[in-house]
Coordinates of C-alpha atoms in Angstrom, one line a residue:
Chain A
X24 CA 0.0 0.0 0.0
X25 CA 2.8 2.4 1.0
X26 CA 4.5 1.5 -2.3
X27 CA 1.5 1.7 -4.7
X28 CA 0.4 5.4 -2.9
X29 CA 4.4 6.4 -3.5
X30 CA 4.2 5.0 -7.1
X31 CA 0.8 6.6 -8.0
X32 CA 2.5 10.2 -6.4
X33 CA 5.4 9.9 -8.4
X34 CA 2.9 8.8 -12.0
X35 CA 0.8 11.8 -10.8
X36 CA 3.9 14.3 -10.2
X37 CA 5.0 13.0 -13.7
X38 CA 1.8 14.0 -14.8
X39 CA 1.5 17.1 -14.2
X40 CA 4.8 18.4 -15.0
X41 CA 4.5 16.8 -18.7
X42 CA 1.0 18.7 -18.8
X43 CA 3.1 22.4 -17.3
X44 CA 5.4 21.9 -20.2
X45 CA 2.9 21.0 -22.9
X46 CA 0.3 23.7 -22.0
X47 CA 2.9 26.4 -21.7
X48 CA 4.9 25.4 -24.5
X49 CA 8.3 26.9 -22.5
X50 CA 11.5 26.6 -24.1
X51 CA 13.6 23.3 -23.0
X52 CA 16.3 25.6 -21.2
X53 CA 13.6 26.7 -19.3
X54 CA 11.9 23.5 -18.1
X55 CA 12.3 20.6 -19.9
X56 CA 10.1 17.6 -20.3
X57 CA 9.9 14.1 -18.2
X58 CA 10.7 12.3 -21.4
X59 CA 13.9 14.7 -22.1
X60 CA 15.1 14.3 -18.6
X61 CA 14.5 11.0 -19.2
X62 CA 16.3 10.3 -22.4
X63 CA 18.9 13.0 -20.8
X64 CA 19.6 10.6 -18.1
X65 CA 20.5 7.8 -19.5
X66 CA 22.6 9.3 -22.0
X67 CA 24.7 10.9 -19.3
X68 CA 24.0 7.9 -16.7
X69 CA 27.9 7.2 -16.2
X70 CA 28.8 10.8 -16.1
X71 CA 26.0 11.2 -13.4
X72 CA 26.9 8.0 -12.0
X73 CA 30.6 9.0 -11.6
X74 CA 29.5 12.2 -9.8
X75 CA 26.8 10.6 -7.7
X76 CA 30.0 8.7 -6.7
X77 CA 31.5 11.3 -5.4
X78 CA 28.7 13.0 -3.6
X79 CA 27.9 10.0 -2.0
X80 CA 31.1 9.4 -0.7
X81 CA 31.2 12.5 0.9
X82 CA 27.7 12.6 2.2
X83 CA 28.4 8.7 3.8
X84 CA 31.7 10.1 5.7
X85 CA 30.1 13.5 6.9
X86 CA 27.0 11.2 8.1
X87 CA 29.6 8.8 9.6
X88 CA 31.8 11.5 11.9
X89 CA 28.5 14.1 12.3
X90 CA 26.9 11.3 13.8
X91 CA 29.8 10.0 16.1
X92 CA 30.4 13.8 16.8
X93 CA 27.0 14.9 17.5
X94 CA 26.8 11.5 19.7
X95 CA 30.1 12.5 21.8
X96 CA 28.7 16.1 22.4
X97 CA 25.5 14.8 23.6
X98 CA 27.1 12.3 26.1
X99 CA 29.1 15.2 27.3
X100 CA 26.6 17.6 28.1
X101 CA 24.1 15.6 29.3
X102 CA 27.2 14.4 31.7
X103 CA 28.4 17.4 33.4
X104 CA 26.3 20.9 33.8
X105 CA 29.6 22.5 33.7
X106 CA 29.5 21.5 29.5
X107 CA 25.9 22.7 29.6
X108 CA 27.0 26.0 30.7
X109 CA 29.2 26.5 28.5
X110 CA 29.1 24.6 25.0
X111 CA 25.2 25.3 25.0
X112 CA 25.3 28.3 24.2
X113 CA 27.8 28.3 21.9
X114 CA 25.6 25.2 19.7
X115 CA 22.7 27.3 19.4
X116 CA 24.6 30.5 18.4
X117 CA 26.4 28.5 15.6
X118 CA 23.3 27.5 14.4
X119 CA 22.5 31.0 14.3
X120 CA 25.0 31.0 11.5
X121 CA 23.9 30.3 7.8
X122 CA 26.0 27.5 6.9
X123 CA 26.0 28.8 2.9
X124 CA 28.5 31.8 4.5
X125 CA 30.8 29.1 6.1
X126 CA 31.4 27.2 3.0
X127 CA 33.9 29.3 1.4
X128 CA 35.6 29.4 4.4
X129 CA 35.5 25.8 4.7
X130 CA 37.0 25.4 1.0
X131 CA 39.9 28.1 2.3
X132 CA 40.8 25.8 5.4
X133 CA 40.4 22.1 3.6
X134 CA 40.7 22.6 0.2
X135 CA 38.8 22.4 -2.9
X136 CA 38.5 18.3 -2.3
X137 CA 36.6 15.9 -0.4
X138 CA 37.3 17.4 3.3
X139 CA 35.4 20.5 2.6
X140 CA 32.4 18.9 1.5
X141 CA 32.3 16.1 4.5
X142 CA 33.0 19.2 7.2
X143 CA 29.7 20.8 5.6
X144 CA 27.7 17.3 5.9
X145 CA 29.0 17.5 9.3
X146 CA 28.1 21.1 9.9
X147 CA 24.7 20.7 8.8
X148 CA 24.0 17.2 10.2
X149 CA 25.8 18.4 14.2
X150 CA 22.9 19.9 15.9
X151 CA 20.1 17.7 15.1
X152 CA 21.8 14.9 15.7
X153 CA 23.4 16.7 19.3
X154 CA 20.2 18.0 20.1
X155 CA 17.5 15.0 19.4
X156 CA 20.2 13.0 21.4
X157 CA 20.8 15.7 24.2
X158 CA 17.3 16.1 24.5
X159 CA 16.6 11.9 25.1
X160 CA 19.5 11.9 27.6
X161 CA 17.6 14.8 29.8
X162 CA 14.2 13.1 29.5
X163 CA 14.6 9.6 31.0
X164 CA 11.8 8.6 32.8
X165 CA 12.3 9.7 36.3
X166 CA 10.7 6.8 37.6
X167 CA 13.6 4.6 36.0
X168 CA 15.9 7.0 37.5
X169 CA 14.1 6.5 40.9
X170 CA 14.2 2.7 40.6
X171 CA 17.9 3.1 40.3
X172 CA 18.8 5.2 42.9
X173 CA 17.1 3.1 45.7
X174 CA 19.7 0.4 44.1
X175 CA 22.5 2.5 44.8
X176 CA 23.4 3.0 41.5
X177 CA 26.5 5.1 40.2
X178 CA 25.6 8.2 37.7
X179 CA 28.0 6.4 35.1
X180 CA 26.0 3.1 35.1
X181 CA 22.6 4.7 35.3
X182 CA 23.8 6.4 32.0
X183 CA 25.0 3.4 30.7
X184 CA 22.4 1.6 31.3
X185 CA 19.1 3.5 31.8
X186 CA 19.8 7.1 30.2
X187 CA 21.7 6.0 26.9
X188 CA 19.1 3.1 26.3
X189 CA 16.3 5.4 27.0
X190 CA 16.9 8.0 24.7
X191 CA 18.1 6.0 21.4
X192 CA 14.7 6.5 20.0
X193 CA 15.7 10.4 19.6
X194 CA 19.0 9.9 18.2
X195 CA 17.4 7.4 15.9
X196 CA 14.8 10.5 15.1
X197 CA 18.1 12.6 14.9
X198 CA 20.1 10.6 12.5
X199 CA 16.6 9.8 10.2
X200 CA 16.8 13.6 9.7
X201 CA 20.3 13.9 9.3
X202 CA 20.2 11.5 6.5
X203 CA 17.8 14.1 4.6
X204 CA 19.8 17.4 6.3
X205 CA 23.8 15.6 5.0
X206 CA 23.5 15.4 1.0
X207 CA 22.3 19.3 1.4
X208 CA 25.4 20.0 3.3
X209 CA 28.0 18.9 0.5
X210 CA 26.1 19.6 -1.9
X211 CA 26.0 23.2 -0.8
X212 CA 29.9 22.6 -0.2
X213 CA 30.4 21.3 -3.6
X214 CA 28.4 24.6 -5.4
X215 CA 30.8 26.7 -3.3
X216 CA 34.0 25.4 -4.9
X217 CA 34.5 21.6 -6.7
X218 CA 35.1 20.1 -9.2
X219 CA 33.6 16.7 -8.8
X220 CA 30.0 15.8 -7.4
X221 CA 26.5 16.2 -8.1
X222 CA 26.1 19.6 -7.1
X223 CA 29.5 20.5 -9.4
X224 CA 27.1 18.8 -11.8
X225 CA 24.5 20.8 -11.6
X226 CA 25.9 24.1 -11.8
X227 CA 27.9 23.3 -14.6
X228 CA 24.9 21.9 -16.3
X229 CA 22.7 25.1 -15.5
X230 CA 26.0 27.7 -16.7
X231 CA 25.8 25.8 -20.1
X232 CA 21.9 26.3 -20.2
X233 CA 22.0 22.2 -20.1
X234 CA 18.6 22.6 -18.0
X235 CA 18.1 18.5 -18.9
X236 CA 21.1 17.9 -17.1
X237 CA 21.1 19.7 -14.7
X238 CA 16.9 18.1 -14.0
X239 CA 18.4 14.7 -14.3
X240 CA 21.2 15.4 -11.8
X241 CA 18.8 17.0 -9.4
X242 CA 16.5 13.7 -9.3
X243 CA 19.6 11.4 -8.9
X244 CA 19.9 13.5 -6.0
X245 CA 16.5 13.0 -4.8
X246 CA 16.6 9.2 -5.0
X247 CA 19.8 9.2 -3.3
X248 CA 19.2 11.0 -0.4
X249 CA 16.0 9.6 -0.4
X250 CA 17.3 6.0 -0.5
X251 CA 19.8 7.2 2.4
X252 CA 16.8 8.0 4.5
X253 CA 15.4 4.4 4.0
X254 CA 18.7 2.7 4.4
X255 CA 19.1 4.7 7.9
X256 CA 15.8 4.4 8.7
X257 CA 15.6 0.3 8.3
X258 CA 19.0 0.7 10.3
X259 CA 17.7 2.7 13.2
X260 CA 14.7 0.6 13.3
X261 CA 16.0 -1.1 16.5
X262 CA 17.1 1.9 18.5
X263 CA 13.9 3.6 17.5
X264 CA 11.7 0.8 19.0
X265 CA 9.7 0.2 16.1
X266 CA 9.5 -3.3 16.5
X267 CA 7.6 -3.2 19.6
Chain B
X23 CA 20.2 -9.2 54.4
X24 CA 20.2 -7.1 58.0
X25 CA 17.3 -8.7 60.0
X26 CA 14.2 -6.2 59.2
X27 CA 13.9 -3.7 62.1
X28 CA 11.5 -1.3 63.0
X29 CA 11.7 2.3 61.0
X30 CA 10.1 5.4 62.7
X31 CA 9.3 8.8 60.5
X32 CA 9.0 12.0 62.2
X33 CA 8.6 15.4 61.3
X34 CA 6.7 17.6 59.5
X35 CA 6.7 18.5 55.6
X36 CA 5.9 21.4 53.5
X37 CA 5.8 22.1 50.0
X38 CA 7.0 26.2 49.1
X39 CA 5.9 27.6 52.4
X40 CA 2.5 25.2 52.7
X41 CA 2.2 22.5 55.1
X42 CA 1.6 19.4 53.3
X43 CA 1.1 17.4 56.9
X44 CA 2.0 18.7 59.9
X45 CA 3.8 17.1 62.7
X46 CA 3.4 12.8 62.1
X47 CA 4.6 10.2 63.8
X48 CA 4.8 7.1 61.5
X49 CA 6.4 3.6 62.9
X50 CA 6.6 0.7 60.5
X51 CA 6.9 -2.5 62.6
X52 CA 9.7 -4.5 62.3
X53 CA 8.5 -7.4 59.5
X54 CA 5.2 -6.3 59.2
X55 CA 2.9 -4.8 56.7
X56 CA 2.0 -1.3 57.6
X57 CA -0.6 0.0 55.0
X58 CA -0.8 3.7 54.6
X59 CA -3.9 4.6 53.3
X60 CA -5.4 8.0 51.9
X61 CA -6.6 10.0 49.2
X62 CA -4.9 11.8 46.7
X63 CA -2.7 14.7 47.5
X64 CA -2.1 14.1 51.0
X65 CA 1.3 13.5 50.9
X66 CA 1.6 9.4 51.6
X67 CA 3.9 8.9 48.4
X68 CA 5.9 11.7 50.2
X69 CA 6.5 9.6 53.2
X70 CA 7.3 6.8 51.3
X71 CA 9.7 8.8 49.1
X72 CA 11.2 10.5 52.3
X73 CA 12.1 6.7 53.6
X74 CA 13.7 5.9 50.2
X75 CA 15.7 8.6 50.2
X76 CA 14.1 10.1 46.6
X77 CA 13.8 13.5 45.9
X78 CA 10.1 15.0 46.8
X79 CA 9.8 18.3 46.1
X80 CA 8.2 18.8 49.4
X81 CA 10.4 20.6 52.6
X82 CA 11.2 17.8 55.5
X83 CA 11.9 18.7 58.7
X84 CA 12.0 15.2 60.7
X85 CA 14.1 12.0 61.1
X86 CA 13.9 8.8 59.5
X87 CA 15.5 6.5 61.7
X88 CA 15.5 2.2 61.9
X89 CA 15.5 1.1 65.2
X90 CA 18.9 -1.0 64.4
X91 CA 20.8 2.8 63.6
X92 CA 22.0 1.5 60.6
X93 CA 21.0 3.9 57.6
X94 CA 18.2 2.8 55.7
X95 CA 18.0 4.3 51.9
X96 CA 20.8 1.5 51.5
X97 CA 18.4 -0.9 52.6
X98 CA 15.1 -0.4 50.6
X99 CA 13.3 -2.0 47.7
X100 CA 11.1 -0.1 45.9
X101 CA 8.1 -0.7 43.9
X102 CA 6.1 1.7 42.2
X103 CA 2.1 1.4 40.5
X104 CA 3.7 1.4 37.3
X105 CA 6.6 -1.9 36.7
X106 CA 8.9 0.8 35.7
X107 CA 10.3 -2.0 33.6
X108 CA 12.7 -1.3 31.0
X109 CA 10.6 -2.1 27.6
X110 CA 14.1 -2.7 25.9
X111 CA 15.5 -5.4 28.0
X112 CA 14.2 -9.4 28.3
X113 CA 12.8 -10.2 31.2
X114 CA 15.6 -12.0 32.8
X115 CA 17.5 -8.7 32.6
X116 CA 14.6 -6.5 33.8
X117 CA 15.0 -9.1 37.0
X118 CA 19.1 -8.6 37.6
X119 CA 19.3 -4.8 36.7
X120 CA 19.7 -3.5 40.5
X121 CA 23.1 -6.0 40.3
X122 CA 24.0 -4.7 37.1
X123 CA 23.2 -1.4 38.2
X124 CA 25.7 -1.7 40.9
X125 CA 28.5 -3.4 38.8
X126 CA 28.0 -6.5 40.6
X127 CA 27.5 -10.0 39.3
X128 CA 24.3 -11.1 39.2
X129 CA 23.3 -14.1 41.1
X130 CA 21.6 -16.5 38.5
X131 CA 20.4 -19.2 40.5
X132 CA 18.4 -16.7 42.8
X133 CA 16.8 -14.9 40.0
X134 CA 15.9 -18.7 38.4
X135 CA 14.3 -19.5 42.2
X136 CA 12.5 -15.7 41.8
X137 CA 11.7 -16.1 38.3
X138 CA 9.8 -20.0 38.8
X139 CA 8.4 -18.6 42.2
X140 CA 6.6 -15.9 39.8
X141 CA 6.0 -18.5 37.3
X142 CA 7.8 -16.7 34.4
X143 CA 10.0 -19.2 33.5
X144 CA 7.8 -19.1 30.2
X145 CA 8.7 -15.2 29.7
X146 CA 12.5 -14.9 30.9
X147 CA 13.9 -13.8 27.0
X148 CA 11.0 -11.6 26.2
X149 CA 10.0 -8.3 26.3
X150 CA 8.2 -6.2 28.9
X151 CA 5.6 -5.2 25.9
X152 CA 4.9 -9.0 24.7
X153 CA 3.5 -9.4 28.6
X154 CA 0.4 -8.8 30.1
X155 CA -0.5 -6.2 33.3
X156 CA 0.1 -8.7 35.5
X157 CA 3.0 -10.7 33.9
X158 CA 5.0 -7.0 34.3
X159 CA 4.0 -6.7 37.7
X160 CA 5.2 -10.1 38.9
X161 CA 8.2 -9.3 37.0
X162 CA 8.3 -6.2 38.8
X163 CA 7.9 -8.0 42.1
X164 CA 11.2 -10.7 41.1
X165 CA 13.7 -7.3 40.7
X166 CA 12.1 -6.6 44.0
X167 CA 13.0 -9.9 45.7
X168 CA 16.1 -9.9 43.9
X169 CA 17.2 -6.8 45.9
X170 CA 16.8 -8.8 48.9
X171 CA 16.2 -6.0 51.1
X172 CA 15.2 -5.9 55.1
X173 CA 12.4 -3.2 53.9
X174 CA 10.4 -3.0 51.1
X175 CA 8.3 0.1 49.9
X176 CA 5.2 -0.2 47.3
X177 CA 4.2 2.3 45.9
X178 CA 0.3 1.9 44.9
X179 CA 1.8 -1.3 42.9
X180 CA -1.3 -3.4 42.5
X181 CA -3.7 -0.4 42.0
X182 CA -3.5 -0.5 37.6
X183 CA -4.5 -4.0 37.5
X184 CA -8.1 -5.7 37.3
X185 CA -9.9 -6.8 40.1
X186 CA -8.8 -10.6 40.0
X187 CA -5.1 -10.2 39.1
X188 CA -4.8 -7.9 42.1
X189 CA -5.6 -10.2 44.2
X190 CA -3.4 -12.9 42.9
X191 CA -0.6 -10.0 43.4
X192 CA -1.9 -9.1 46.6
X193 CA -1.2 -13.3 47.5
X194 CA 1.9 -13.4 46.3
X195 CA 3.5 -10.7 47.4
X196 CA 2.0 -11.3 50.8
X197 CA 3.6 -14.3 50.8
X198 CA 6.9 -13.2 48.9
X199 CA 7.7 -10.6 50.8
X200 CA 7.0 -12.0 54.6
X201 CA 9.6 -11.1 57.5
X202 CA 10.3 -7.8 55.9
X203 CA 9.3 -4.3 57.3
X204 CA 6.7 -3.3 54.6
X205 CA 5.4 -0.1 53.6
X206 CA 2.2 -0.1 51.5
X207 CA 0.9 2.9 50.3
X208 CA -2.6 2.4 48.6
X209 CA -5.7 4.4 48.5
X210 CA -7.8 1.5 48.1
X211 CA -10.2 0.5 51.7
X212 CA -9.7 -2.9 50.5
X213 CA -6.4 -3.6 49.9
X214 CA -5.3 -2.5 53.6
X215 CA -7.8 -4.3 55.0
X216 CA -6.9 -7.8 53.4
X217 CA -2.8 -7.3 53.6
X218 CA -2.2 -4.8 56.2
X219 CA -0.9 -6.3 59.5
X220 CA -0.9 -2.3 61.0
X221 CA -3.4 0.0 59.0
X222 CA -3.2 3.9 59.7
X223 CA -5.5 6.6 57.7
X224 CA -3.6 9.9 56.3
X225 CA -5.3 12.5 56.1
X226 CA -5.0 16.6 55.7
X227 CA -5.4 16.3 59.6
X228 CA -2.6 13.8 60.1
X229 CA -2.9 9.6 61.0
X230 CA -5.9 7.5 62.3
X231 CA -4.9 3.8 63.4
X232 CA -7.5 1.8 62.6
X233 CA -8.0 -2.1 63.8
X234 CA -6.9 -4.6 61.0
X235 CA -9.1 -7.8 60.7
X236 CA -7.7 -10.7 63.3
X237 CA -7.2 -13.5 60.4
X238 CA -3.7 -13.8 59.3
X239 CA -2.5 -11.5 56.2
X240 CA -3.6 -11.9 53.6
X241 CA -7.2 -12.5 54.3
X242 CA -9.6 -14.2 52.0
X243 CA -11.7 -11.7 49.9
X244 CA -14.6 -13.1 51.6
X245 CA -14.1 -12.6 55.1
X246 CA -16.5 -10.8 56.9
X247 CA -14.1 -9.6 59.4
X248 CA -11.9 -8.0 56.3
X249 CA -14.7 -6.6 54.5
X250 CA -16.4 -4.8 57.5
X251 CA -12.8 -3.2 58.5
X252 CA -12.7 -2.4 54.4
X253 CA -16.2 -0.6 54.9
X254 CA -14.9 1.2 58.1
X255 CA -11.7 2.3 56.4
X256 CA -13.9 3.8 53.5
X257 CA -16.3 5.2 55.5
X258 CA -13.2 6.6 57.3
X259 CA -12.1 8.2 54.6
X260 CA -15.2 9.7 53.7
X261 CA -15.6 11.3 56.7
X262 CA -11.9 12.8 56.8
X263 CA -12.6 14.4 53.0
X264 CA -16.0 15.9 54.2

């Protein structure tokens, strides 16, 4: 059923964007047809496949080390009030910051390679993943937390076992998210300066008026970070409880 | 286990500047059920709390003290109306948590004695979610006897189940948890009346003692004696709320 109502969205989408271009009659620079994209697509598949490559390499790492990252900060904070004091702050005011204006920056400090486009996945990918964490660890039960301390338990094992358990259902909501938030990040790294990936893709496609291109590279996009979302979300299925 | 002594609460509480009871005097006998029995809001769970040692939002001026001097946080067991299981660990693990808890070794053979005494040797690798109300609470009642401790505080436990399977828990915890100095803190007439071995009313204007039944804890359902001290205990608190 799920499958069916996501295919007949998709036919439907298709639909109507075939029916924008027909009744308007635009130009194919400006919006080219399903069918083009299409054909455009598998033309270009290894090109597009070579970039996707790329993006996805970066976008896998930056999930990888925002996650363990995000993870570490949570455990920290939620462990001593002193790091509440003072990192707290300091997370929200960086996400005050629009991450497009760091990405040049990042490009200055790590190159026009790989490690500019991972530390923007990370960027991006930090807070939720921190805060959806952070914000289990703070909200254990306090009946659990009750129960242990009338079995004299130590705040390391109550953590360990009680706290961290508790609250793996909000870093798996935190990591389902970051799976959407991370291909965003290096893509926006890889429009600031690259010369490899699917975002490098689509700018060049969209300077040379390839609009076709650049559509097709945009939907390979989609599916991918849509297929990370399912692949973390079957993964997280565990820690999320969804079994019970 | 220390031998089960005697535990005496004293004092008053208050919660920002209000009294929530004044001046009480509360003694548990040593390896008896006391019930505690009142309404809502009159500050029983905070007595309880205050002998656990949990936090309770309310101000306590007083003294806990067990008649052995020894301190006695250290020495409770605690069970709550709800199992306060952990729905992500099996049974067998819900039942050894307090050892694990402490970064002790679990002893195995005890919790198999607990677990077949609660007749859950069906359940041990499941979940809390794939049992029933009662199944939870029995397995509630094993981490309790696991903790092996000289007093035992409960918390309302029975008071989410239906009629028939509380009174199965109301058996076998009677019977589990015999020799130990018991707090119960219920708001139901008839509960205190079939396990309580001392039975004292809370109310705003402090504790009533009341008579429990002469049978032998826990009484039958049916006994007259049981159900006319369950009718003077409601009619008790009637009167107090009025």
């Amino acid at each position: 059923m799920k499958y069916l109502s996501a295919i007949a969205a998709t036919l439907f989408a298709v639909a109507v964007w075939q029916a924008i271009v027909s009744l308007t009659g635009l130009p194919k620079f400006i919006l080219p047809g399903p069918a083009l994209v299409a054909e455009t697509w598998w033309q270009n598949r290894w090109l597009i496949a070579e970039h996707t490559w790329i993006t996805g390499v970066e976008v896998v790492i930056g999930f990888a080390c925002g996650t363990v990252l995000g993870v570490i900060t949570a455990l920290q904070l939620a462990d001593s009030r002193a790091a509440r004091v003072l990192v707290q702050p300091m997370l929200v005011f960086t996400q005050a910051l629009p991450v497009f204006a760091l990405a040049p920056l990042l490009t200055l400090w790590l190159g026009y390679g790989l490690w500019s486009k991972v530390a923007m996945a990370v960027l991006i990918i930090y807070f939720p993943i921190t805060s959806s964490f952070f914000d289990g660890l703070m909200r254990t039960p306090t009946g659990y937390l009750d129960l242990a301390r009338t079995m004299q338990a130590s705040k390391r094992t109550v953590l360990w076992h009680i706290r961290i358990p508790a609250a793996l259902p909000s870093l798996a909501s935190g990591m389902r998210l970051a799976a959407v938030y991370a291909p965003i990040g290096a893509v926006i790294g890889e429009w600031v300066g690259s010369s490899q990936g699917l975002g490098y893709l689509m700018l060049l496609a969209n300077g040379r008026a390839k609009t076709d291109l650049m559509f097709a590279a945009m939907l390979t996009l989609g599916v991918f970070s849509i297929l990370l979302h399912m692949v973390v979300r079957r993964a997280t299925a565990r820690m999320a409880g969804d079994g019970h | 286990m220390t031998p089960a002594p005697d535990l005496v609460i004293d004092g008053t509480a208050t919660i920002d500047g209000a009294t929530l009871f004044a001046s009480l005097t509360l003694t548990l006998a040593a390896g008896q059920w006391s019930c505690l029995l009142g309404g809502s809001g009159v500050g029983k769970t905070t007595v309880l709390r205050l002998i656990a040692g949990l936090e309770t939002g309310a101000e306590f001026t007083g003294t806990v003290t067990a008649s052995d001097g020894l301190s006695v946080p250290e020495r409770v067991a605690y069970m709550a109306q709800s199992d306060l299981l952990l729905p992500w660990a099996t049974v067998a693990q819900n039942v050894t948590i307090g050892a694990r808890l402490r970064r002790e070794k679990p002893d195995l053979a005890r919790r198999d004695r607990l677990i077949e005494r609660m007749r859950l040797q069906d359940h041990l690798h499941k979940k809390p979610a794939e049992l029933s109300g009662g199944q939870r609470q029995r397995v509630a009642l094993a981490r309790t006897l696991m903790e092996d401790r000289p007093i035992v505080l409960l918390d309302e436990p029975f008071s989410a189940l239906d009629a028939r399977t509380r009174a199965d828990m109301q058996d076998l915890a009677a019977e589990a948890l015999q020799g130990r100095t018991v707090l119960l803190v219920t708001h139901d007439p008839g509960e205190a009346a079939r396990l309580g071995q001392s039975i004292v009313v809370m109310t705003q204007h402090g504790l009533t003692p009341c008579q429990p039944p002469h049978a032998a804890a826990p009484r039958n359902v049916d006994d007259l004696e049981t159900l006319e001290t369950q009718g003077a205990l409601l009619r008790l608190l009637r009167e107090e709320a009025a």
